[in-house]
Amino acid sequence: MPFPSRILAVATLLVLLVPAARARQPRTLKLRFPRLGIAGGTNPEACVLVRVATAAPFDVASIEIRHRGVGGRFAVQHFLVHLYTGEQLGAFEAGHGRVVQSRGCLELGPTDRDRRQLIASGTLPHSRSGFPPGVALRLSPVPDAPGGAPAGLGFTLDGEWVNGTSRMRSASALVVLHRARPSAVRYAALPFADRSAEAGLLVAPGEIASTEALPAGRQAAWGPGRPGGPQTAACVLMVTGQMHKRGRFFGVDLIGADGTVENPAGGTPNPFVPGRSHLFGALDWTDEGALVLLHPLTLGAGQALHGACWDDNGAMRALRLGCEEVSGVPPGQVGAPAKPCTLDTDCPSSDPAYPGRTFTGACRPANLVAGPTPEDEVCRLDGIYVPADPVAGCPP
């Protein structure tokens, strides 16, 4: 090939490669909540699953939320953006972009739907949240099936609207994730989750109880050197949590290196323990909110965050029902939730979905424990942190 032709071929190849490279790393990801009609005098909660195919991490500098159609007596009560961190992203395909009315988004998604992290929220017509200078939230792709290769990112968009008018109104929303410039990223922020408090979640029928009632729940904590925690110091940027429909309160304490509680003054009061307050607390299981820190909270060696839940099994929330396994004994134990039921006919003597367990044929009040179904509970401490730099420490 003559020399000028070789130059032309190389130049053409570069022109073709540059757009392809940019396509692999888009500047934004746009997540759409389709238009939803909302009758007058109602406040529905609805959810949408969004799947973004990618094998590469996406570093987020800021998250923008735009609401359309709202104003006056028609308002957004909450709008939450959750990142899916499970291993069954393929299940998002069936429901991708389909609006499902569901409290807490418990009726859609894969069986590990609770593996999700709050990353943004906003009720104003237009809001934008970001991270400290030099920090980007790293979203890592997850597989379509357990053990598979990274296939994409999954998101659950959870909206609740209040229509105080007498006529039908409609609303939609757009979430825009803005990618950070690679040269500007000095620290990669990561989601964290801790479900160790669930080892203490056991509530008898008709009772309200805390995960701290059992030793395993009292010892639950996330931090440097602990299971699921970083090996170095952690710079915590956000703290939140998750509960299901029988969760009444979720509280988080800051634990010092000596094991004592070191919550700052002016924390969230605990409605079940007079005089006790927490670093963070949540009362609404459908919208726990978040503690967003202006300056990172540094967790050094021995320090931790302790999460605990107060759950209601039939006192003021619906009673958990389950298929009886031993006559006269409420079914359900830690690690073995009761098989959900409504009627005795839901409880044949055996069920392939519950291997090694037999049933008396009676649907009875059951113990409330943590588990994978919407009838079971969740007590999960979530948040976002930056692993501390060994030399520079935490971001300013």
mmCIF file of N, CA and C in Angstrom, residues 21 115 120 191 277 289 344 372:
data_model
loop_
_atom_site.group_PDB
_atom_site.id
_atom_site.type_symbol
_atom_site.label_atom_id
_atom_site.label_comp_id
_atom_site.label_asym_id
_atom_site.label_seq_id
_atom_site.Cartn_x
_atom_site.Cartn_y
_atom_site.Cartn_z
ATOM 1 N N ALA A 21 -15.588 4.522 20.997
ATOM 2 C CA ALA A 21 -15.092 4.650 22.367
ATOM 3 C C ALA A 21 -16.002 5.547 23.187
ATOM 4 N N ARG A 115 -31.699 -6.120 47.407
ATOM 5 C CA ARG A 115 -30.303 -5.711 47.222
ATOM 6 C C ARG A 115 -30.279 -4.468 46.335
ATOM 7 N N ALA A 120 -30.191 8.597 45.214
ATOM 8 C CA ALA A 120 -30.658 9.972 45.007
ATOM 9 C C ALA A 120 -32.144 10.047 45.303
ATOM 10 N N PRO A 191 -21.037 2.109 47.209
ATOM 11 C CA PRO A 191 -22.154 1.766 48.096
ATOM 12 C C PRO A 191 -21.710 0.725 49.127
ATOM 13 N N SER A 277 -31.514 8.638 71.408
ATOM 14 C CA SER A 277 -31.492 9.234 70.076
ATOM 15 C C SER A 277 -30.376 8.593 69.260
ATOM 16 N N GLY A 289 -35.480 8.024 53.819
ATOM 17 C CA GLY A 289 -34.656 9.224 53.801
ATOM 18 C C GLY A 289 -33.191 8.857 53.923
ATOM 19 N N ASP A 344 -55.964 -21.982 55.228
ATOM 20 C CA ASP A 344 -55.410 -23.313 55.512
ATOM 21 C C ASP A 344 -55.086 -24.062 54.221
ATOM 22 N N PRO A 372 -36.804 -13.274 52.199
ATOM 23 C CA PRO A 372 -36.819 -12.731 50.839
ATOM 24 C C PRO A 372 -38.178 -12.306 50.306
#
